[in-house]
Structure formats: C-alpha cells, structure tokens
Tab-separated table of C-alpha atoms and ligand atoms in Angstrom:
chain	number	residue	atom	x	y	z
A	1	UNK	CA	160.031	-49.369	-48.815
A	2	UNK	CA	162.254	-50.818	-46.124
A	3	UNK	CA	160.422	-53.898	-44.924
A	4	UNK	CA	161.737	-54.547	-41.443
A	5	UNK	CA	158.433	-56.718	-40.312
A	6	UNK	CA	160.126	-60.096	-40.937
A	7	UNK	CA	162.865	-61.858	-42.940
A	8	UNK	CA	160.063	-63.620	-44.382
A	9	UNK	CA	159.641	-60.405	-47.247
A	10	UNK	CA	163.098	-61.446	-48.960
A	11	UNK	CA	162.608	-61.963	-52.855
A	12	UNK	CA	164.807	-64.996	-54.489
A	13	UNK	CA	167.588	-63.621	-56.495
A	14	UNK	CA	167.975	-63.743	-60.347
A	15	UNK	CA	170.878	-67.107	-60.079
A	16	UNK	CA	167.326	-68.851	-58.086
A	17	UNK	CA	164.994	-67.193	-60.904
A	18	UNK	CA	167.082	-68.477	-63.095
A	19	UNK	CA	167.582	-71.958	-61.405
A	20	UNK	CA	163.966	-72.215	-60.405
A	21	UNK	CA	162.677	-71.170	-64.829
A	22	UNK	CA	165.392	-74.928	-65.066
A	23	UNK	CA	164.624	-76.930	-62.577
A	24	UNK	CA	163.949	-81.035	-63.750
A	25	UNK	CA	160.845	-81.645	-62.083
A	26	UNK	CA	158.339	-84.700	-61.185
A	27	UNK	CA	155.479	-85.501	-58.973
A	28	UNK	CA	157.142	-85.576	-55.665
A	29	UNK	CA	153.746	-86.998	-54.496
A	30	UNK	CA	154.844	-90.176	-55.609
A	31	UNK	CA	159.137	-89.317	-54.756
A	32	UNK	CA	159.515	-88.576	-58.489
A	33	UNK	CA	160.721	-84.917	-58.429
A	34	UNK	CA	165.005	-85.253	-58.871
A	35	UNK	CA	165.111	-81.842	-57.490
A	36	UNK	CA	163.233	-82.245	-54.694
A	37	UNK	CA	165.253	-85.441	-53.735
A	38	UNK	CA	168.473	-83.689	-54.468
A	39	UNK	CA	167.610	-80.642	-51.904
A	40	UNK	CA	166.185	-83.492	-49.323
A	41	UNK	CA	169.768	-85.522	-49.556
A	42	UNK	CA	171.646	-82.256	-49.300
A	43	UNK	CA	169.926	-81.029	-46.165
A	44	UNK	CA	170.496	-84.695	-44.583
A	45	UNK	CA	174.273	-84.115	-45.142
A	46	UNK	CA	174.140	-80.944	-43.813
A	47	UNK	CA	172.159	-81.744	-40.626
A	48	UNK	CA	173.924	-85.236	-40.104
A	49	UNK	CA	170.469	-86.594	-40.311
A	50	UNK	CA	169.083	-89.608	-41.245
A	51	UNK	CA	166.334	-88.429	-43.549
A	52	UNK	CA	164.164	-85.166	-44.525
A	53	UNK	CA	161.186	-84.170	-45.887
A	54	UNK	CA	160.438	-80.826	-47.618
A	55	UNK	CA	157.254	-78.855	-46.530
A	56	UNK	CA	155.175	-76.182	-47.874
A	57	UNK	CA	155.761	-74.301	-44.461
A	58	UNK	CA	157.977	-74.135	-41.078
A	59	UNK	CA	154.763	-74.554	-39.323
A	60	UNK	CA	153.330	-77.305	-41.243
A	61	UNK	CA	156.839	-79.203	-40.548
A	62	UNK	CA	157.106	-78.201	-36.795
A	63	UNK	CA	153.118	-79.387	-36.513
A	64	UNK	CA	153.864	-82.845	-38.404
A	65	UNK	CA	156.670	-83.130	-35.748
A	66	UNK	CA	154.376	-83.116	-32.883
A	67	UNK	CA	151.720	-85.204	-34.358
A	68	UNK	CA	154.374	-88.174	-34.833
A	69	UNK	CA	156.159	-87.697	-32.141
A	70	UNK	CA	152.858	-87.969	-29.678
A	71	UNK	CA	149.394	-89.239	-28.946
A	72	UNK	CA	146.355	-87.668	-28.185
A	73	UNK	CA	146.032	-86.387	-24.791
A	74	UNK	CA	149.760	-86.097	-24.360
A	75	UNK	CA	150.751	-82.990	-22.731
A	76	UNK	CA	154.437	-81.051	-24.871
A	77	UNK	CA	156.833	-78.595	-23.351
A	78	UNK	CA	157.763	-75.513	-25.118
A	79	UNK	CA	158.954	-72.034	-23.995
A	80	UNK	CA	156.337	-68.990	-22.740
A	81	UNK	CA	157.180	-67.134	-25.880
A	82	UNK	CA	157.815	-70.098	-28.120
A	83	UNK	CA	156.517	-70.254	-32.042
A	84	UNK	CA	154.560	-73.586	-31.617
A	85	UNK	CA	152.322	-72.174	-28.568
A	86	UNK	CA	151.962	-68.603	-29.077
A	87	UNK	CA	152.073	-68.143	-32.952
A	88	UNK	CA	150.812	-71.625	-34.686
A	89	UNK	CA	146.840	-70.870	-34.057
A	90	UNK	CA	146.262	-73.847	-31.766
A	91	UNK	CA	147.272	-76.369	-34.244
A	92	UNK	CA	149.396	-78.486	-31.949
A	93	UNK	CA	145.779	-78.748	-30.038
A	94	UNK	CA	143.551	-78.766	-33.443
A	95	UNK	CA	145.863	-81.878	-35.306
A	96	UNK	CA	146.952	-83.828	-32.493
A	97	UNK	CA	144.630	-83.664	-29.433
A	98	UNK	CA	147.828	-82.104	-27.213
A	99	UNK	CA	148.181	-79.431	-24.617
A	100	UNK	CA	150.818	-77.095	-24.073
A	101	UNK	CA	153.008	-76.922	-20.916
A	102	UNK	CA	154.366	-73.065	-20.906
A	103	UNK	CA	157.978	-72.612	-19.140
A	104	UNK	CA	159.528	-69.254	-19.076
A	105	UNK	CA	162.873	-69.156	-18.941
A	106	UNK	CA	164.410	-67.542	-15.965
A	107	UNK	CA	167.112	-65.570	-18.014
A	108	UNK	CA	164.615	-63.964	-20.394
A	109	UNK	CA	167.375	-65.917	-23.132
A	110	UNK	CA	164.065	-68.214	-24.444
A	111	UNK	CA	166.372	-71.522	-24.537
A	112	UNK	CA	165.667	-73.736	-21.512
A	113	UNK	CA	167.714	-75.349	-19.080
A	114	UNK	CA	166.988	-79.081	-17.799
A	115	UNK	CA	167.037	-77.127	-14.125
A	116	UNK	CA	163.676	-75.384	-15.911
A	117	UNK	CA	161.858	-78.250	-17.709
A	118	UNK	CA	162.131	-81.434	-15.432
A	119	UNK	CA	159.469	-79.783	-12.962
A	120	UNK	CA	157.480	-79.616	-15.635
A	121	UNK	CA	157.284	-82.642	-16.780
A	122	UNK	CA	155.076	-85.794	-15.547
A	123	UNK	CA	156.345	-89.351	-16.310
A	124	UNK	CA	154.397	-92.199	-15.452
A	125	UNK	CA	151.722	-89.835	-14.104
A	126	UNK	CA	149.064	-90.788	-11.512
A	127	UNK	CA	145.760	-91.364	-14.083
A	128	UNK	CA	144.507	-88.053	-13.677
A	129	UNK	CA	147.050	-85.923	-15.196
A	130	UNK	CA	148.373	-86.147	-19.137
A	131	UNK	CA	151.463	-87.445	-19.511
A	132	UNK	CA	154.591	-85.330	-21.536
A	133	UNK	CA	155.093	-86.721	-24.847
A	134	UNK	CA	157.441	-84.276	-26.211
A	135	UNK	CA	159.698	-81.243	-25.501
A	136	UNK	CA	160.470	-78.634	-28.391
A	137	UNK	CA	163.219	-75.962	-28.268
A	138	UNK	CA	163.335	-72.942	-31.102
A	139	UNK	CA	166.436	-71.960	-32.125
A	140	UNK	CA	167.113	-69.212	-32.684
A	141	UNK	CA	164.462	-67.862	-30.350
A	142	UNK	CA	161.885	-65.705	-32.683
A	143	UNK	CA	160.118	-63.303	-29.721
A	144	UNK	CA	163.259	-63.509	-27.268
A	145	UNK	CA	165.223	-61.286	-29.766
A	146	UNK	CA	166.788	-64.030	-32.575
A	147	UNK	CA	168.493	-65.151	-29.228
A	148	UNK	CA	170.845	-68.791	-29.315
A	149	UNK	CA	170.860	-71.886	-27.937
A	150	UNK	CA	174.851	-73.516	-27.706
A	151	UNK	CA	175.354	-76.817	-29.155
A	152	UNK	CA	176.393	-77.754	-25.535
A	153	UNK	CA	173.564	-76.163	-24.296
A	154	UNK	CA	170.858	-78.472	-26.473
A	155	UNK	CA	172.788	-81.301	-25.948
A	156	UNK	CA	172.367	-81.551	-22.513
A	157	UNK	CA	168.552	-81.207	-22.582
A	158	UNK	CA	168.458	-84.195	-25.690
A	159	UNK	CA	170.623	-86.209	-23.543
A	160	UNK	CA	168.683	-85.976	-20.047
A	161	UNK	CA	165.293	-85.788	-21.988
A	162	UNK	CA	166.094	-89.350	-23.472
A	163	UNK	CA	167.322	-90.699	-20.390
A	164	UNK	CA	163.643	-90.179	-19.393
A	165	UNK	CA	162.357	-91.494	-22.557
A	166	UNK	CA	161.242	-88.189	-24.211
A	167	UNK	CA	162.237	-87.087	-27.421
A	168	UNK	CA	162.951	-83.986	-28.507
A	169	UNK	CA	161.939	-81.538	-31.681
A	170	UNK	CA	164.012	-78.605	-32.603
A	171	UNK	CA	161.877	-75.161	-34.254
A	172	UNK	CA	165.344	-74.283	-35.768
A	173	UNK	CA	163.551	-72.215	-38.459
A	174	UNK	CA	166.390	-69.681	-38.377
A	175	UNK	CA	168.945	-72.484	-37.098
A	176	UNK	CA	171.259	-70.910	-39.772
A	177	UNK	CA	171.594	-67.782	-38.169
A	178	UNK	CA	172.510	-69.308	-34.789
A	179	UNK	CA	174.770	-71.364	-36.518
A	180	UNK	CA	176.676	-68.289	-37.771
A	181	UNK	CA	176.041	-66.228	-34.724
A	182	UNK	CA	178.114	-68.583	-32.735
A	183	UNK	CA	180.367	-70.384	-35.097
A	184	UNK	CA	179.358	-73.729	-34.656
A	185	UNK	CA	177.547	-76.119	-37.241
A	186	UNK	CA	173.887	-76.494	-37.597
A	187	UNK	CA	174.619	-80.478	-37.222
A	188	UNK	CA	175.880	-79.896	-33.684
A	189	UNK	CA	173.388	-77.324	-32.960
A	190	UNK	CA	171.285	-80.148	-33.170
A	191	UNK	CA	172.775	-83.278	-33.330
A	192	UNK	CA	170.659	-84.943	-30.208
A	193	UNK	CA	167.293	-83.890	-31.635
A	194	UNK	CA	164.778	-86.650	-32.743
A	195	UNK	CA	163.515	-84.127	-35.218
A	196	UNK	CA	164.443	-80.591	-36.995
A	197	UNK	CA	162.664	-78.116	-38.783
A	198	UNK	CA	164.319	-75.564	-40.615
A	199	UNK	CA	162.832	-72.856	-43.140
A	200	UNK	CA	164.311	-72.147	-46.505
A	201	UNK	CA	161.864	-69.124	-47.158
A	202	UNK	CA	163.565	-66.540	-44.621
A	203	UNK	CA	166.835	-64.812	-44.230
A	204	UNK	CA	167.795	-68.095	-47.262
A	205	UNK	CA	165.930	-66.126	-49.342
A	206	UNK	CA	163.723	-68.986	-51.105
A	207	UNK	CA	159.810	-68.095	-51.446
A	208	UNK	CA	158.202	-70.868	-50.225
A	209	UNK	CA	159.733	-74.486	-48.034
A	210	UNK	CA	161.266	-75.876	-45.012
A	211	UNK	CA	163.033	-78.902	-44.172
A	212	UNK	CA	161.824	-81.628	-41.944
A	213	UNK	CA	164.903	-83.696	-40.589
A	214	UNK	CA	164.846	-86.774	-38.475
A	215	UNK	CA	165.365	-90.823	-38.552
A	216	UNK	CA	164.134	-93.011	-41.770
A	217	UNK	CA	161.101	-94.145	-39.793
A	218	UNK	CA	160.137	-90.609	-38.513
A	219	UNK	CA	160.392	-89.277	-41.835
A	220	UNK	CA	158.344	-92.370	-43.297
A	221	UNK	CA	155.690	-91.232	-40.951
A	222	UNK	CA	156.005	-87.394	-41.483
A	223	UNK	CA	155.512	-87.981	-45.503
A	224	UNK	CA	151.650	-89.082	-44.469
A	225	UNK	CA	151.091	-86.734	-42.406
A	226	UNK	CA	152.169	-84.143	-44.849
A	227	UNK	CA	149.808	-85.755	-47.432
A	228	UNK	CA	146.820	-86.010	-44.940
A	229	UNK	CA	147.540	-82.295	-43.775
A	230	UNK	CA	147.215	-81.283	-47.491
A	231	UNK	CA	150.401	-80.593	-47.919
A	232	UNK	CA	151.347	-83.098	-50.999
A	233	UNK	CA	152.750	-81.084	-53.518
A	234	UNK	CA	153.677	-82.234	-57.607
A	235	UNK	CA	156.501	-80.722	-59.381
A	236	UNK	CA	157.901	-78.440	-56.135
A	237	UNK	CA	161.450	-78.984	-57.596
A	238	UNK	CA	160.549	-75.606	-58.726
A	239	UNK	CA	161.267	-74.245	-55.250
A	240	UNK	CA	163.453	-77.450	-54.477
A	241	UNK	CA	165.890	-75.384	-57.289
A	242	UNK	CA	165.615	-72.533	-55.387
A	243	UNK	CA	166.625	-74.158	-51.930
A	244	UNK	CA	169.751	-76.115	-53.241
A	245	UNK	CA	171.198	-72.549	-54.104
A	246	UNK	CA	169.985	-70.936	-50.331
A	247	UNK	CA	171.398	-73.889	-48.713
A	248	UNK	CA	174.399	-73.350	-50.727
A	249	UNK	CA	175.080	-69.768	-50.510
A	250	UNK	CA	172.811	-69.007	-47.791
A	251	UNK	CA	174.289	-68.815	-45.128
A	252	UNK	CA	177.422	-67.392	-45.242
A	253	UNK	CA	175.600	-63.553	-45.836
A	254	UNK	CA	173.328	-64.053	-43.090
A	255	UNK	CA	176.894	-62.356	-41.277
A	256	UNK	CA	175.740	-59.154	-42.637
A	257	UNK	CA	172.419	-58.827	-41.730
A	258	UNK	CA	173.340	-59.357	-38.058
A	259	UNK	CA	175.542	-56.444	-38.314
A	260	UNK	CA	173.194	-54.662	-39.594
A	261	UNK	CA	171.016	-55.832	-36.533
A	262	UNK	CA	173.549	-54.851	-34.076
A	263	UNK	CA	174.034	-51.486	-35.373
A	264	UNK	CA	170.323	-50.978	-35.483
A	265	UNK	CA	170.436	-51.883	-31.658
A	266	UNK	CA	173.453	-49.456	-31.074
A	267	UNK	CA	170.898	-46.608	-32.779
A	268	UNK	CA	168.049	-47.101	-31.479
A	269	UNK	CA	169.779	-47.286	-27.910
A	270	UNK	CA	171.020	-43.879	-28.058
A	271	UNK	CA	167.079	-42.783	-28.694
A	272	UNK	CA	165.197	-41.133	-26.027
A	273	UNK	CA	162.696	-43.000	-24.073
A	274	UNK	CA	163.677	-46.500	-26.436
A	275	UNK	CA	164.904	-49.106	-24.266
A	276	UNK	CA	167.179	-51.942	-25.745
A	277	UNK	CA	169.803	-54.134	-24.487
A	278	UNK	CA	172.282	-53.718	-27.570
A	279	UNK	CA	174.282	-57.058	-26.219
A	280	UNK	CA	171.679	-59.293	-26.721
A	281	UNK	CA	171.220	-58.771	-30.135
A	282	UNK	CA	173.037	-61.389	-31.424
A	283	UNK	CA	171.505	-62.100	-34.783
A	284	UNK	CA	168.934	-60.642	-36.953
A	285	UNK	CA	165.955	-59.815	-34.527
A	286	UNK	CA	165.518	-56.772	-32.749
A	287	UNK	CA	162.971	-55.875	-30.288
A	288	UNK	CA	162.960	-53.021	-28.409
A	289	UNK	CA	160.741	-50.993	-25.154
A	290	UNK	CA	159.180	-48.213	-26.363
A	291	UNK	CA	157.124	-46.950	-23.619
A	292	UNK	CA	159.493	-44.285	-22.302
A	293	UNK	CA	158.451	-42.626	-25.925
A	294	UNK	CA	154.562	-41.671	-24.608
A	295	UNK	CA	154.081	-43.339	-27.808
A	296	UNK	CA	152.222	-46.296	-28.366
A	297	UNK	CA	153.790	-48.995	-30.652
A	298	UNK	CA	150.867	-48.170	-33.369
A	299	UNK	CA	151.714	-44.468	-32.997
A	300	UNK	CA	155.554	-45.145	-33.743
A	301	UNK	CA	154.758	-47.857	-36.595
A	302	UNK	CA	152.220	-45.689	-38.086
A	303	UNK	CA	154.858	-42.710	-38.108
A	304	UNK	CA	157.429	-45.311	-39.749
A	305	UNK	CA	155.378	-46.351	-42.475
A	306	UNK	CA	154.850	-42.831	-43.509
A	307	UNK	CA	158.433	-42.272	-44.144
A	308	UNK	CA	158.343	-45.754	-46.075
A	309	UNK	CA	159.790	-48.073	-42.998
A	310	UNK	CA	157.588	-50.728	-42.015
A	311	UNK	CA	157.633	-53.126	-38.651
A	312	UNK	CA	155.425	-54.963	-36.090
A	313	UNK	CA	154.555	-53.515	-33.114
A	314	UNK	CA	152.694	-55.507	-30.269
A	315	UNK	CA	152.073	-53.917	-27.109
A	316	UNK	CA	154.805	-51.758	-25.736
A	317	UNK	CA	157.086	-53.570	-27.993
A	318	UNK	CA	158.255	-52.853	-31.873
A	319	UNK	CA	160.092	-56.166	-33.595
A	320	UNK	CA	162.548	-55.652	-36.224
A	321	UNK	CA	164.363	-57.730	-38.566
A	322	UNK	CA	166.901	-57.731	-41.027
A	323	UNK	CA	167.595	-59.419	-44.070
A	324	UNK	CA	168.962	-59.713	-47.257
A	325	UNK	CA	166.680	-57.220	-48.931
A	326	UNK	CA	167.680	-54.678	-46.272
A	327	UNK	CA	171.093	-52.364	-46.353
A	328	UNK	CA	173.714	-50.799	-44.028
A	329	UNK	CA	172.450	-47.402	-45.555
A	330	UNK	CA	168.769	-48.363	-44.474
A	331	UNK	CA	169.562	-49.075	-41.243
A	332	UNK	CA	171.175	-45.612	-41.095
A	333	UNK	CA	167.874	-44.007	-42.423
A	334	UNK	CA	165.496	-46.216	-39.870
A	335	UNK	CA	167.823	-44.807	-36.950
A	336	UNK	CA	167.172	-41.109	-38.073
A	337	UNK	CA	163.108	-42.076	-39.221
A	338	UNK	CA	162.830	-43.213	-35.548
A	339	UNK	CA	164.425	-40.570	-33.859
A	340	UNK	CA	162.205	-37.918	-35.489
A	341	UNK	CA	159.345	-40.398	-34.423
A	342	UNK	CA	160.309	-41.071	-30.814
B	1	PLP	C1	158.618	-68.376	-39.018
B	1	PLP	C2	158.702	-69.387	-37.942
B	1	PLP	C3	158.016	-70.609	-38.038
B	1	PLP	C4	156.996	-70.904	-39.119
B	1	PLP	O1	157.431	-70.839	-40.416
B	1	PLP	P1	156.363	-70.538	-41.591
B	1	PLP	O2	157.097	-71.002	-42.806
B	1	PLP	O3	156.086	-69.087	-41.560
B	1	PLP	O4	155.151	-71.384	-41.327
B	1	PLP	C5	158.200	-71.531	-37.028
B	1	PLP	N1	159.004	-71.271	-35.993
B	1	PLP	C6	159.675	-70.115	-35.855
B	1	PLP	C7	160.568	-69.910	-34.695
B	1	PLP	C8	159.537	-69.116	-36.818
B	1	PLP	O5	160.178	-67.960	-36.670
C-alpha cells in the first residue's frame, strides 16, 4: 500500500523500537518519568520556551491551550479552514464555553495578516457582544496545502495582538516542516507566541505525543487540565524515548518528503482535467481540483485504492501527503495510477 491519506500513518523506526523496548520510565502523573522530563527540557531548548508539557494528542494540547488561555463566553480567532474550528469536533465550544470567529484569508495562503484579524476582533465590547480572548494561527496550514507562515510574518501579529492585550496560540503541529521549508528555526517561527503545540506523531515519525510549549505558569496550568481532560498518563517515557530520537533526527528528512510533494504537484499538473498550483506546494501537503476529471473525488479515490494508493477526498478536492513511509519511486507510480484514473 502507499498510504498518502496523512503523515499521521508513519511507523517508528527500529533505532525508536529499540529506544522505546529501553526507555527508564516512571509515573509522569506525579513528574517521575526521567524520559518524559528529558524530551520536555529538550523541546524547551528547542522552542526557546519557558516550559512544556507532553500530550497524548495535538488536539488535546491545542484544546488545553484555549481553555487556559480564556474564559467562558470568550469569543477566539482562527482561520476559515483552520484545525481548531473545522476539524477538533466542537471541543473548543464543548471544554471551554467559547465561540469561534472564522477569518478567511484573502490570499487563499491560510496565515493571517493583522490587516485581516483586527476587524474581527472586539475589545472592551459594548455588554452584548463576547469579548476575544484569544487568536490561534496553524503553521504550517493543514487544508491550505502544508502552506507557511514567516517568522516575520507571526511576529507581527504576536506583537500587535499583545499591544491589545491578547495572547496568542500557535497549532504548529507540523511547525517542523515550515521550519525546513523556509530555513528558519522553529524558535523564531514562534518566538512571540504565548503558547505552542507541536506533534511528534507525524512526518517525526513517533506513534503517539505532542508538545505543549509556553511560560512556567501556563504550563503549571496546562498539567491540570491535561489531568482533568483524562489525559494523565504513567510510564509514557515509552513514547517520550521515541520523541527524543524524532526531535533529534526528525527533522532534517522531512527535506525529502517535500520533494517528493513537489514532484507529485509537477505530475499531477500535467493530468487532464486536475487542477493544481505546483508553486504553492511548499511542503508535504498536496491538494488538488479534480472536477475537470467528470470524476467525483470518491470515484478517483475508489479507483486509487484499487491499485493499492490510498488518499482523502472531500468534495471536489483529493488531499495528499507525504512522509517518511512514502518513496520517490511511489510518487512516480501514484502519477501514472492517477493518470489512468483521471
Ligand atoms: C493533526 C493536526 C492536529 C491534531 O493532532 P492529533 O495528534 O491528530 O490530535 C492539530 N492541528 C493541525 C494543524 C493538525 O494537522
């Protein structure tokens, strides 16, 4: 099979099998597990970050990040497409009594400009509207294509959101991949956000954890919320083992898979009736327009998974991404699976 449907299918290697069978362990319920610690110190160099918490999932850590970070009633700023709103079932609503405040982004890039969020947002509100409490940016930008967000570029909003007195919470789940993408470090990619999430368990190639990054207090905080949410976990230096190697090693392969993106684009662009703009694929996410096909989306996937390829189509659209589990040769093989398809 060639899994395409998410980076999320990678399989740890046999050095993290091997780490993970070794790993000292303890209850990290009570802060005891030296592996856990270990992974949570390393990320906090790494980020530039005060403190960090592992969690069972990116969404459990983006989720915790709201809670603290607002009250009931509060109204938080994300982008149309964005993770929190359109793919975290209503939890933001569910845990912390908040609504949503969609923006699209008027480039179709998914990262917003201050230009886009300050009409959105409500300060000091007359009493019957709900005042902003937070503003969260995803980078890199899961349904606008894996696209990135500069350092400069999040900087700015952090900066002009504080001067209002709003803090800001960064979905950098695949932060690593921006990081490579444009050559700058993930602690400048985020260096004026209150809070960052980042998952271990996708193109890092770890089965299970993210990273929760922020001050001592916020983390302080985060730790009961993860415990309240269910999400206290005993001897997890298991995975912990597993992370200290992706964080490690990680990144610097994550180069090949968004080659292996781009020439997927540069394929599928010279398909009939497949519409893709090759130039913004500029990691390891590729979505592409398949209406000029006649096909529907489940016609095409269906056709793929008979010839062993599998991906998510939704609406006119068909999202695929690469990884580590996933080859130049592969990509070759997709090209010619679709073609025959289209
Ligand atoms: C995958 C993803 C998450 C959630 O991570 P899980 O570990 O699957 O819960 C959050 N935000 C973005 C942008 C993602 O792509």
């Amino acid at each position: 099979m060639i899994d395409l449907r998410s980076d999320t299918v990678t399989k740890p290697s046999e050095a993290m099998r091997r780490a993970m069978a070794q790993a000292e362990v303890g209850d990290d319920v009570f802060g005891d597990d030296p592996t856990v610690n270990r992974l949570q110190e390393r990320a906090c160099e790494v980020f530039e970050k005060e403190a960090a918490l592992w969690v069972p999932t990116g969404c459990m850590g983006n989720e915790i990040a709201v809670k603290v970070h607002t009250k009931p009633g509060h109204e938080i700023v994300t982008e149309d497409r964005g993770h929190i709103l359109n793919y975290e079932l209503g939890a933001a609503a569910v845990i912390s009594g908040v609504t949503i405040r969609a923006v699209k982004s008027s480039n179709g890039s998914g990262h917003l400009t201050w230009d886009e969020i300050e009409p959105a947002l409500k300060i000091d509100p007359p009493y019957f509207q709900a005042a902003t409490g937070l503003i969260c940016l995803e980078n890199t930008h899961n349904f606008a294509g894996g696209s990135v967000m500069t350092a400069a570029a999040c900087a700015d909003v952090c900066e002009r959101s504080h001067a209002v007195g709003l803090p800001v919470h960064m979905d950098g789940a695949r932060i690593f991949n921006a990081s490579v993408a444009l050559n700058e470090s993930v602690a400048d990619l985020t260096r004026g956000c209150d809070s960052v999430m980042f998952t271990l368990s996708k193109g890092l190639g770890v089965p299970a954890g993210s990273i929760l990054l922020g001050t001592k207090e916020f983390i302080q905080e985060a730790r009961i919320w993860r415990k309240r949410l269910g999400g206290g976990m005993r001897q997890i230096g298991i995975l912990a083992a597993a992370g200290l190697i992706a964080l490690d090693e990680g990144p610097q392969r994550l180069a090949q898979d968004h080659a292996n993106a781009r020439a997927l684009a540069e394929g599928l662009a010279e398909i009939k009736g497949i519409s893709i703009n090759v130039e913004t694929v500029v990691t390891n996410i590729v979505i592409f327009d398949i209406s000029g096909t006649g096909r529907t989306s489940a016609e095409i996937v269906s056709m793929l998974k008979d010839n062993g390829i599998l991906a998510i189509g939704f609406g006119n659209l068909i999202r695929m991404v690469t990884h580590l589990d996933v080859s130049a040769d592969q990509i070759s093989e997709t090209v010619n699976a679709l073609k025959a398809a289209c």
